[in-house]
Tab-separated table of C-alpha atoms in Angstrom:
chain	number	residue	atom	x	y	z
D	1	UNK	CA	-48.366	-32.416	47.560
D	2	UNK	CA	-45.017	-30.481	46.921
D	3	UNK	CA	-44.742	-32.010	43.696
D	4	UNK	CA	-48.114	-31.314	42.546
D	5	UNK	CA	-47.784	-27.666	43.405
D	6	UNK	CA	-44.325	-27.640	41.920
D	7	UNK	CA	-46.311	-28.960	38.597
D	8	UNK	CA	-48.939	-26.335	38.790
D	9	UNK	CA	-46.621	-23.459	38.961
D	10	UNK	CA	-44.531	-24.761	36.421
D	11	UNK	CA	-47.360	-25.444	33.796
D	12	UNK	CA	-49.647	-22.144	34.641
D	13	UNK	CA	-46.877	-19.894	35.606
D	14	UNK	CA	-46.817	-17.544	32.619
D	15	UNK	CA	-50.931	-17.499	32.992
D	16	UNK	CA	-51.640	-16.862	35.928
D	17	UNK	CA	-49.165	-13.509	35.914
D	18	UNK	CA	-50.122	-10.786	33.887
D	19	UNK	CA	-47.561	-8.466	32.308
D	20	UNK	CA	-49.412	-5.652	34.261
D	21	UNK	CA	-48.255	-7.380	37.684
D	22	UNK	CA	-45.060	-8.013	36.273
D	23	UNK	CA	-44.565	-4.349	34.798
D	24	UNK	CA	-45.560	-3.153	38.680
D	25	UNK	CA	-42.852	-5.252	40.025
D	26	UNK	CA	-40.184	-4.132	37.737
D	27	UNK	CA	-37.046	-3.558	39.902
D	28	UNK	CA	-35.781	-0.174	40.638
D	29	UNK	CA	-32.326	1.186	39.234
D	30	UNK	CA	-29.708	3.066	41.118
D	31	UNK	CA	-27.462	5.367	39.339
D	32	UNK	CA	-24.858	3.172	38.530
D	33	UNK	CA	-26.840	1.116	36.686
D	34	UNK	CA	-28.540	3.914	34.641
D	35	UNK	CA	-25.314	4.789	33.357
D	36	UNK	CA	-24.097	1.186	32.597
D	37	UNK	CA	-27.299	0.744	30.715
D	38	UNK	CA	-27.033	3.741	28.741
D	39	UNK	CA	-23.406	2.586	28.239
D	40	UNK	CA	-24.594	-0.512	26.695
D	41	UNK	CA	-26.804	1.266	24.567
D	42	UNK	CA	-24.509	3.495	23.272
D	43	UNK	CA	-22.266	0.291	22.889
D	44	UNK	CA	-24.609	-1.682	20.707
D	45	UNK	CA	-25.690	1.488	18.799
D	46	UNK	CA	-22.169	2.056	18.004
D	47	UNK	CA	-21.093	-1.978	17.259
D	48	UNK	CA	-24.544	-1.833	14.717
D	49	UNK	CA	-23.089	1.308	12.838
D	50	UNK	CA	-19.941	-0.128	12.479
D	51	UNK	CA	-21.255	-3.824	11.502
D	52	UNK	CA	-23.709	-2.062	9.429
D	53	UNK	CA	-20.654	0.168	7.209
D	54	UNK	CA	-18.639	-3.380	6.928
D	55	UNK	CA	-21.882	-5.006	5.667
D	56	UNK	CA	-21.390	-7.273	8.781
D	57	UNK	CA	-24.260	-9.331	10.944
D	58	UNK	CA	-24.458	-8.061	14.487
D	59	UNK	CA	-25.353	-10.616	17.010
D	60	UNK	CA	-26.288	-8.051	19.674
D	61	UNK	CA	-28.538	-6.505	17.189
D	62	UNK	CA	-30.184	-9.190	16.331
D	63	UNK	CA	-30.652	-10.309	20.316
D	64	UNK	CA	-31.391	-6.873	21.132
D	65	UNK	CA	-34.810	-7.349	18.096
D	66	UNK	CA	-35.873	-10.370	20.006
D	67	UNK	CA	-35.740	-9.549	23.461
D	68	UNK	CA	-37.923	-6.512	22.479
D	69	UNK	CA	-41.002	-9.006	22.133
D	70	UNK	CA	-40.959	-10.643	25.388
D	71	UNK	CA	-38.724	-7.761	27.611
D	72	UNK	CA	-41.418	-7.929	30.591
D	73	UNK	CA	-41.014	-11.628	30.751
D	74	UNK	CA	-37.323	-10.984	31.071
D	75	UNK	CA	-35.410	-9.624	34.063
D	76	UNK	CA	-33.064	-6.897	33.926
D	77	UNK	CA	-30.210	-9.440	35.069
D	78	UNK	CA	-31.052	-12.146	32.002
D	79	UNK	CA	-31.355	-9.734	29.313
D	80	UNK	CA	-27.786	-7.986	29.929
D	81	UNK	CA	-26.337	-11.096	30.247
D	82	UNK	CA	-27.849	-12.411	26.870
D	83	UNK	CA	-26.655	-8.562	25.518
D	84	UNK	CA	-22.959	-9.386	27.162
D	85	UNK	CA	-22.863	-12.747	25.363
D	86	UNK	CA	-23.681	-10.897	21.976
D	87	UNK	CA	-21.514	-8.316	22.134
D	88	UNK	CA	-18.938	-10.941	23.499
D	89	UNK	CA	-19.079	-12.857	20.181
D	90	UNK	CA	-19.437	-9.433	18.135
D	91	UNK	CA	-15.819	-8.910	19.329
D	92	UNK	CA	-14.852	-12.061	18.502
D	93	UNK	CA	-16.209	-11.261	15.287
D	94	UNK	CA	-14.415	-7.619	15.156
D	95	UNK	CA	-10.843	-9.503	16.371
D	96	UNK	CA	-11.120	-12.284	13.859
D	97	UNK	CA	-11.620	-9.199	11.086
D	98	UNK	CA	-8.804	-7.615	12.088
D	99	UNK	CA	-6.411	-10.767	12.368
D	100	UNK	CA	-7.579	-11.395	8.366
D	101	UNK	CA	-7.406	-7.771	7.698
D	102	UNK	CA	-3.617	-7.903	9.320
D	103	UNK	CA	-2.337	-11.322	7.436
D	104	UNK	CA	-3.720	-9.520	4.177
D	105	UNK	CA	-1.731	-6.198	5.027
D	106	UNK	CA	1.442	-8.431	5.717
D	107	UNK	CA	0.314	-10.659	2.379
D	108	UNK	CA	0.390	-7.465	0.265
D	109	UNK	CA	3.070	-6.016	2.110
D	110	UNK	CA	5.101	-9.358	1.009
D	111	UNK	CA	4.158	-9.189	-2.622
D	112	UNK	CA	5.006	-5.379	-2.616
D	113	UNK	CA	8.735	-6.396	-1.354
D	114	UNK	CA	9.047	-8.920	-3.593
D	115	UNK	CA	8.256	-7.348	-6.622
D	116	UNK	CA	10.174	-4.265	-5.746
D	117	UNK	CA	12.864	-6.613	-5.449
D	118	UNK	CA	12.292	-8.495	-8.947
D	119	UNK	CA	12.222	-4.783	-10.495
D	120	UNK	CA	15.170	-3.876	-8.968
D	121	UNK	CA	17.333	-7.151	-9.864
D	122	UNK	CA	16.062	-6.596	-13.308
D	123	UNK	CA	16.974	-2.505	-13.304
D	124	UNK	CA	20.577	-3.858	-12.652
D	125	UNK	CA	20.380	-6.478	-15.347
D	126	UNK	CA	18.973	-3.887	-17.702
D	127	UNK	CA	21.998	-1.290	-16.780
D	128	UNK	CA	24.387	-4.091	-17.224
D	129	UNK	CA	23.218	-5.054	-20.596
D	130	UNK	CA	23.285	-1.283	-21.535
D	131	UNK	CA	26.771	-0.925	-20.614
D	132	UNK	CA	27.682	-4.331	-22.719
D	133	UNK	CA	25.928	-2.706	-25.515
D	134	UNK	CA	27.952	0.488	-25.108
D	135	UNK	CA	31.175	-1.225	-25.678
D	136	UNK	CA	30.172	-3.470	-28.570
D	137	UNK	CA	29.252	-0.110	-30.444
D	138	UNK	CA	32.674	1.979	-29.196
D	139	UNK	CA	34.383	-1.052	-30.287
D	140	UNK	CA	32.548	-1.759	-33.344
D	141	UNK	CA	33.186	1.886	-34.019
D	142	UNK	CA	37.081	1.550	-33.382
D	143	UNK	CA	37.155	-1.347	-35.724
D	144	UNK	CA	35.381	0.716	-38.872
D	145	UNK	CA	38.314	3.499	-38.255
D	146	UNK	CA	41.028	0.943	-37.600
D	147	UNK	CA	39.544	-1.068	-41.129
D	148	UNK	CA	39.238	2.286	-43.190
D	149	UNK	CA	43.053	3.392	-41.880
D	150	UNK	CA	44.256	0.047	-42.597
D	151	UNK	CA	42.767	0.202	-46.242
D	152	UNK	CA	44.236	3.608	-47.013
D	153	UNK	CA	47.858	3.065	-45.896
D	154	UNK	CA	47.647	-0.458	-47.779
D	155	UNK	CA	46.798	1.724	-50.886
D	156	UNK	CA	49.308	4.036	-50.195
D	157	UNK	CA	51.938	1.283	-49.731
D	158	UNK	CA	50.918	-0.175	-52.969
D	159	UNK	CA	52.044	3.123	-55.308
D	160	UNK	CA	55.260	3.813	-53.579
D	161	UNK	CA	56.063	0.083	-54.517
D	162	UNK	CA	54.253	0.717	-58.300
D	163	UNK	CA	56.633	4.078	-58.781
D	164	UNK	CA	59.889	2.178	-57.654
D	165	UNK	CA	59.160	-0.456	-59.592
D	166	UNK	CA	58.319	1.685	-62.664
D	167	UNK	CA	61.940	3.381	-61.742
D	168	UNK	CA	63.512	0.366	-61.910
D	169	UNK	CA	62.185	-0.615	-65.249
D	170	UNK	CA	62.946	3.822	-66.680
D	171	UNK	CA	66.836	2.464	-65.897
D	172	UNK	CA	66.682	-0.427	-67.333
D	173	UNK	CA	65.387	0.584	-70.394
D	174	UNK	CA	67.314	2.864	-71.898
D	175	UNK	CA	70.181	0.050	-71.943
D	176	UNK	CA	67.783	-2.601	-74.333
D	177	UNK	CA	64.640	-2.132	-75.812
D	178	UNK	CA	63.411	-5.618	-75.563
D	179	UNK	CA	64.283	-5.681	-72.068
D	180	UNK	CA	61.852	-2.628	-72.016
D	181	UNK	CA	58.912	-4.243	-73.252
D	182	UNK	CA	59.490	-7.284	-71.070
D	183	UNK	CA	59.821	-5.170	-68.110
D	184	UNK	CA	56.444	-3.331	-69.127
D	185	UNK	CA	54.464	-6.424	-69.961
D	186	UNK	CA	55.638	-7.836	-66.448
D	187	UNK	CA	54.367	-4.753	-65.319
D	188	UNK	CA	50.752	-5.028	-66.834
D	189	UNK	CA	50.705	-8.784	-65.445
D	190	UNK	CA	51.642	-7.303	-61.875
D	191	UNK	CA	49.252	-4.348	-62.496
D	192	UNK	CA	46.275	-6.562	-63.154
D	193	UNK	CA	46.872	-9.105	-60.758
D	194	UNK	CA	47.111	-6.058	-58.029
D	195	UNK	CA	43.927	-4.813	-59.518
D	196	UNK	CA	42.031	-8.138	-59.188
D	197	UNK	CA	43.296	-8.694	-55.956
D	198	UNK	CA	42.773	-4.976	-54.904
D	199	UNK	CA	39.002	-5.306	-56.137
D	200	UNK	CA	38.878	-8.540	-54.680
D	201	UNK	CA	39.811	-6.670	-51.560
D	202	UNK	CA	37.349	-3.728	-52.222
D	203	UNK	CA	34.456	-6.491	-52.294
D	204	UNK	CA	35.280	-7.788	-49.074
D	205	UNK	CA	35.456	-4.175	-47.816
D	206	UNK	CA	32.256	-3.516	-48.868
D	207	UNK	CA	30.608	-6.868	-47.517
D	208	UNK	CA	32.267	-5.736	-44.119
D	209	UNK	CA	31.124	-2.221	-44.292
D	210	UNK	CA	27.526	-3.539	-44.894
D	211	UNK	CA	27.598	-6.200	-41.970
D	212	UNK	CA	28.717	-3.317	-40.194
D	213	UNK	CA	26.020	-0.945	-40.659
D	214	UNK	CA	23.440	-3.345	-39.952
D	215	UNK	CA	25.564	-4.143	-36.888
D	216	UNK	CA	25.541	-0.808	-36.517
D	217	UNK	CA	22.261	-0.552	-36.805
D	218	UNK	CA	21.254	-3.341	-34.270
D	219	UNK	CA	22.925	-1.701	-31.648
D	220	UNK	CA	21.675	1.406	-31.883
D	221	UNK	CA	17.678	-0.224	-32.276
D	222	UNK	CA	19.021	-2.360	-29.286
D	223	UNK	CA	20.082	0.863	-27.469
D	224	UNK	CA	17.074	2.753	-28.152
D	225	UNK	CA	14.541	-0.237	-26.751
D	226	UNK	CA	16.664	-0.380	-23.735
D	227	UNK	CA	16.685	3.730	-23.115
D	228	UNK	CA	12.937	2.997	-23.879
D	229	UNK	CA	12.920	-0.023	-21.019
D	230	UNK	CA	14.848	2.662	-18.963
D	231	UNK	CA	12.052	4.912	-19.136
D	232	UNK	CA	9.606	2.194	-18.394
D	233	UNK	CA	11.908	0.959	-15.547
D	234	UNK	CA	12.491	4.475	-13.860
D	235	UNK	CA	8.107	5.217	-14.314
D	236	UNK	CA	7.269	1.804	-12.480
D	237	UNK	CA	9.943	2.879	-9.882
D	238	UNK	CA	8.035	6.140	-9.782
D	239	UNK	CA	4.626	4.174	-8.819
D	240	UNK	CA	6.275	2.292	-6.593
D	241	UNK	CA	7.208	4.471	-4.800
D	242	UNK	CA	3.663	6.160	-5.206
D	243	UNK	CA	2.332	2.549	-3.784
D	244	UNK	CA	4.963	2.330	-1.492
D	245	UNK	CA	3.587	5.404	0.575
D	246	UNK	CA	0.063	4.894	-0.078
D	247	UNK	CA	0.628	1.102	1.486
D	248	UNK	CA	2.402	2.483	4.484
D	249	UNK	CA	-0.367	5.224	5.045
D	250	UNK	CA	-3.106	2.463	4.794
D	251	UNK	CA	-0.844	0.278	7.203
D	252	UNK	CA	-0.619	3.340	9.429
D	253	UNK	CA	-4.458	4.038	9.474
D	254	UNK	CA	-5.085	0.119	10.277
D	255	UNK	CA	-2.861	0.482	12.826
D	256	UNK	CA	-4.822	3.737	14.419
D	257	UNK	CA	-8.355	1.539	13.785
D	258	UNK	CA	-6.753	-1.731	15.682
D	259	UNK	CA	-5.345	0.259	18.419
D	260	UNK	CA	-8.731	2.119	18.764
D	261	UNK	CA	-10.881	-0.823	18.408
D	262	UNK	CA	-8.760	-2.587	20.604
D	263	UNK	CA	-8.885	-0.097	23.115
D	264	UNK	CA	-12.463	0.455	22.673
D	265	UNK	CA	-13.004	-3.832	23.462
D	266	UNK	CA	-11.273	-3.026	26.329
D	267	UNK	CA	-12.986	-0.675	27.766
D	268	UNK	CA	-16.614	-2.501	26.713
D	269	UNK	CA	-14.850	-5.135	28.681
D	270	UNK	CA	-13.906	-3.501	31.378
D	271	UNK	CA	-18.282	-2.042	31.197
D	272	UNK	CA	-19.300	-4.898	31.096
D	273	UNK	CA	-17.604	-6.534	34.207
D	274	UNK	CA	-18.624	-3.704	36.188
D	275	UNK	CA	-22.501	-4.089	35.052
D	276	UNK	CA	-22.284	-7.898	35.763
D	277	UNK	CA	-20.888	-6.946	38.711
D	278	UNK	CA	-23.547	-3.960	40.042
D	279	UNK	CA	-26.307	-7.108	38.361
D	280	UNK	CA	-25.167	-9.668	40.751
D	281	UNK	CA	-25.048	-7.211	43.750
D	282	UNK	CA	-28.698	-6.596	43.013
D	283	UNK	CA	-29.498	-10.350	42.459
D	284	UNK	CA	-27.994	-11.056	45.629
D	285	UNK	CA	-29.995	-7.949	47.566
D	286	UNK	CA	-32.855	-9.464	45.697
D	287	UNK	CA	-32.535	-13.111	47.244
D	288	UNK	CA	-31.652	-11.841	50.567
D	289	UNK	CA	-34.933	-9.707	50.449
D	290	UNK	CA	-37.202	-12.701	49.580
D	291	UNK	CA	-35.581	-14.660	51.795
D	292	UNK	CA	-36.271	-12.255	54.889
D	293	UNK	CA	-39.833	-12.212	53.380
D	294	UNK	CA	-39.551	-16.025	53.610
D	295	UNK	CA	-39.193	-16.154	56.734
D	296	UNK	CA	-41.770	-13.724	57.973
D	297	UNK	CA	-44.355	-15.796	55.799
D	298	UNK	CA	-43.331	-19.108	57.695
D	299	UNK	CA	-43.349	-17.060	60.963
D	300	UNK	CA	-47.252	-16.235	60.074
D	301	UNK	CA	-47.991	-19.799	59.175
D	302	UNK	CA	-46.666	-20.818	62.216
D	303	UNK	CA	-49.016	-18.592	64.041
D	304	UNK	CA	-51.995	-19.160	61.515
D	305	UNK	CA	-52.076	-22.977	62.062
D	306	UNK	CA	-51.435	-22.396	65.668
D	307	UNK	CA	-54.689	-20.504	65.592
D	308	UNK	CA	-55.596	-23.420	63.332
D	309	UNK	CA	-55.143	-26.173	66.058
D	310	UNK	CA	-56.880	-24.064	68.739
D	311	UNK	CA	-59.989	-23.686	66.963
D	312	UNK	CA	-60.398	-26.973	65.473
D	313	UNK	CA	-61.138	-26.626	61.955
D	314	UNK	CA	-62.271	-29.478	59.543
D	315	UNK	CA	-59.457	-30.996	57.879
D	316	UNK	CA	-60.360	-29.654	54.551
D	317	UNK	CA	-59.870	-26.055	55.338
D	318	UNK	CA	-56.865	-27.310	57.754
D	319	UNK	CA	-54.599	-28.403	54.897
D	320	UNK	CA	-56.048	-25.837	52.416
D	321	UNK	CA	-52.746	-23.759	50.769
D	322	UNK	CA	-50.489	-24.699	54.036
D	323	UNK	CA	-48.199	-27.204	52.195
D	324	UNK	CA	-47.499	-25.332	49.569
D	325	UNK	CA	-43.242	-25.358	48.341
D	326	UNK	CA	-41.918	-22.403	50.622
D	327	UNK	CA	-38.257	-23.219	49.104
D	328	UNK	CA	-37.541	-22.722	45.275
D	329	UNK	CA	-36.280	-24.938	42.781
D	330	UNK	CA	-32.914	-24.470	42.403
D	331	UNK	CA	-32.304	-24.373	38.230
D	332	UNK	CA	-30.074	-22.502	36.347
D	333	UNK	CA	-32.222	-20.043	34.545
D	334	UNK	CA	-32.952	-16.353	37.014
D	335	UNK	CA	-36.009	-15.884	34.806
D	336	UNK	CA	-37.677	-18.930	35.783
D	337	UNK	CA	-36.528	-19.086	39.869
D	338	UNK	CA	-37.894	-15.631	39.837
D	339	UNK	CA	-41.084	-16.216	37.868
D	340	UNK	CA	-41.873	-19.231	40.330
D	341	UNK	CA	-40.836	-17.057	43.563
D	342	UNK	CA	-43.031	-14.318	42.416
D	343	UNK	CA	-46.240	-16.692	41.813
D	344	UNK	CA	-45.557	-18.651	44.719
D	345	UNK	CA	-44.947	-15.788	47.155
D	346	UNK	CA	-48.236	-14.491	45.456
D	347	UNK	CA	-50.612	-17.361	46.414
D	348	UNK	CA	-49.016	-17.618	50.135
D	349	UNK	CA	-50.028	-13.083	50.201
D	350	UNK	CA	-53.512	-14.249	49.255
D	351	UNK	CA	-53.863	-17.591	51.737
D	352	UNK	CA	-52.680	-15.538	54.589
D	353	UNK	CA	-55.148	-12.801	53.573
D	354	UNK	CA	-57.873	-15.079	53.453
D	355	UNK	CA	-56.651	-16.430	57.083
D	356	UNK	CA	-56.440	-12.807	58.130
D	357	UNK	CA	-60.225	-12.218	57.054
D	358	UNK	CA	-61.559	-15.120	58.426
D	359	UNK	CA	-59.745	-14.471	61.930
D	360	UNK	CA	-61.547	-10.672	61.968
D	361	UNK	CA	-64.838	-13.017	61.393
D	362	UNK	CA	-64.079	-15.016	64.336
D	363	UNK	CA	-62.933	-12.026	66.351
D	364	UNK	CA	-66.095	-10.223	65.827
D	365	UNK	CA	-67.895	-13.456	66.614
D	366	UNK	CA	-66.579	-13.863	69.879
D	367	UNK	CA	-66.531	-9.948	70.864
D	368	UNK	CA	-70.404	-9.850	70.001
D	369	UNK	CA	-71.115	-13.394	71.584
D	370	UNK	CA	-69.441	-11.804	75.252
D	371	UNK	CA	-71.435	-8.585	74.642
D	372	UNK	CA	-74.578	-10.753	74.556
D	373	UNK	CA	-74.205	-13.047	77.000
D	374	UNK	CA	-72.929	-10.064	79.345
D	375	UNK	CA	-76.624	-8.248	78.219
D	376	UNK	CA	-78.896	-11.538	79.198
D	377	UNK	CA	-77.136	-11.900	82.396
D	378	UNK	CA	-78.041	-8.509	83.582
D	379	UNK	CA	-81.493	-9.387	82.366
D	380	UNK	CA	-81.485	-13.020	83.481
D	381	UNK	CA	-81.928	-14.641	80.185
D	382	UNK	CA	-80.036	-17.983	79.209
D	383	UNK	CA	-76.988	-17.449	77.315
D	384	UNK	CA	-77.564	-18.370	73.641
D	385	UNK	CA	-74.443	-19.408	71.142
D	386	UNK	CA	-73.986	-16.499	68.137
D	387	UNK	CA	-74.224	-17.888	64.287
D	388	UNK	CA	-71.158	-17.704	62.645
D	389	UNK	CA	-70.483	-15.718	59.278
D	390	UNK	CA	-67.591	-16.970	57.384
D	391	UNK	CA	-66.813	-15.549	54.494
């Protein structure tokens, strides 16, 4: 019999109570939880903005749309733990974001360092080269004085020896005339083989002078390209620089958002213990008030079938609604213990008020049948047995 009854609750429960009934027996808040409610509210209203600016899915948004359908089949205790479990994986979902949004900081803040570093090793090799290049052209320089100095005193060097010899020969001469022109063609030989070699010299002179100028002319294109590299080098140091700070203020307003959002977990945390808390408190005033109620229905059964037994009563009517389950089945889901407590503590409200109506019957019955039997022996009639009215 318990098992049938167990069966029939299970299958017509949601039937047989209306959400009117339901909506009557709604449980009654105390302050506390007022203001841990409205602190959820504000909580999810505040995690949906935010999820809704990072183009983010909420998962307490989305349980908060469902339960809207089906809140009076829900009790107060069920739905905030469903809402704690959301915004318990929202969190989750907010940490996570801010691990990958840290890694990325410290990713950037790597490849910042290490390109600052690259543009610095390559500042100094660009300053080095400059200086090399400014002592090819001082010495290149020194060498095209040293050359042109060198020419001129070998030039000079060359008449003085030209006059002595021509001296030489003057002296000579006036002793022998043949002597003279011997002396003077050896001079024309030496003259002309000076001149070939000296325009021999004068080519190679001018070969070097050209080789120098484009030399010349190399290092100063080189020098200009690197003053131009410079340049470049000193304006990427500039926005570096310009990165440099705009990277730390971006690390420094992360760091305000994860210290806020961290404190802010905290103290939804910290909310939502208390709620669960001030929830179970209830639950457990809750149970203890059903049970006492329990235990004043049993009490009244005990009594009704007492009455029962005295007055003999078919055994149809006997066992009518007595055997019903007067102990719930244990389960882990609140919403269905409480659904089946509610329907059976219900049908056991309407048995006893049937029992209650149909003792007042019986009452009256007997009241009336001692009236009359107390009128027909003052008038000497024989007693006569009343009809009965059930209802």
């Amino acid at each position: 019999m318990k098992k049938k009854s167990s069966e029939v609750e299970g299958s017509q429960g949601k039937d047989f109570v209306s959400k009117k009934v339901q909506a009557s027996c709604e449980l009654k808040h105390c302050e506390s939880c007022n203001i841990a409610s409205e602190t959820i509210l504000r909580m999810i209203n505040a995690i949906r903005s935010a999820f809704h600016e990072n183009k983010l899915i909420s998962a307490v948004a989305e349980e908060r749309d469902l339960l809207k359908g089906d809140i009076y089949e829900k009790t107060q205790w069920a739905v905030m733990r469903r809402l704690a479990a959301a915004i318990e994986m929202d969190v989750k979902t907010t940490f996570e974001m801010m691990q990958g949004n840290d890694m990325k900081r410290e990713a950037i803040k790597r490849n910042y360092e290490e390109k600052l570093n690259s543009l610095e090793a390559e500042l100094s090799r660009k300053g080095t080269d400059f200086e090399l290049l400014r002592g090819e052209n001082f010495q290149l320089e020194d060498r095209i004085e040293n050359d042109f100095i060198s020419r001129e005193l070998v030039e000079l060097e060359g008449e003085k020896e030209e006059r002595e010899d021509y001296d030489e020969i003057g002296v000579v001469a006036k002793g022998n005339k043949e002597i003279l022109l011997l002396a003077i063609r050896v001079c024309l030989w030496s003259l002309k083989r000076n001149f070939n070699a000296l325009k021999e010299k004068n080519f190679q002179l001018e070969e070097t002078k050209e080789r120098l100028t484009i030399e010349l002319k190399d290092t100063r294109i080189k020098l200009e390209r690197t003053a131009e590299s410079w340049d470049i080098l000193q304006s990427q140091i500039v926005k570096l620089a310009e990165n440099k700070l705009e990277l730390e203020n971006s690390v420094r307003g992360l760091t305000e958002k994860i210290v806020d959002t961290r404190s802010a977990c905290l103290e939804t945390e910290r909310a939502l213990r208390i709620l669960l808390t001030e929830l179970q408190r209830e639950n457990d005033s809750i149970k203890k008030e059903y049970r006492v109620k329990l235990e004043k229905l049993e009490t009244e059964l005990k009594t009704e079938m007492k009455y029962r037994e005295i007055e003999k009563e078919p055994e149809a009517v006997r066992s009518e609604g007595l055997y019903e389950e007067r102990v719930l089945m244990p389960g882990d889901d609140p919403v269905l213990d409480m659904t089946r407590q509610l329907i059976s503590n219900r049908r056991k409200i309407e048995h006893l008020q049937r029992q209650n109506e149909r003792l007042e019957c019986r009452l009256c019955d007997n009241v009336l049948g001692e009236s009359i039997l107390k009128g027909r022996t003052r008038g000497g009639g024989s007693p006569k047995k009343p009809e009965r009215v059930v209802k």
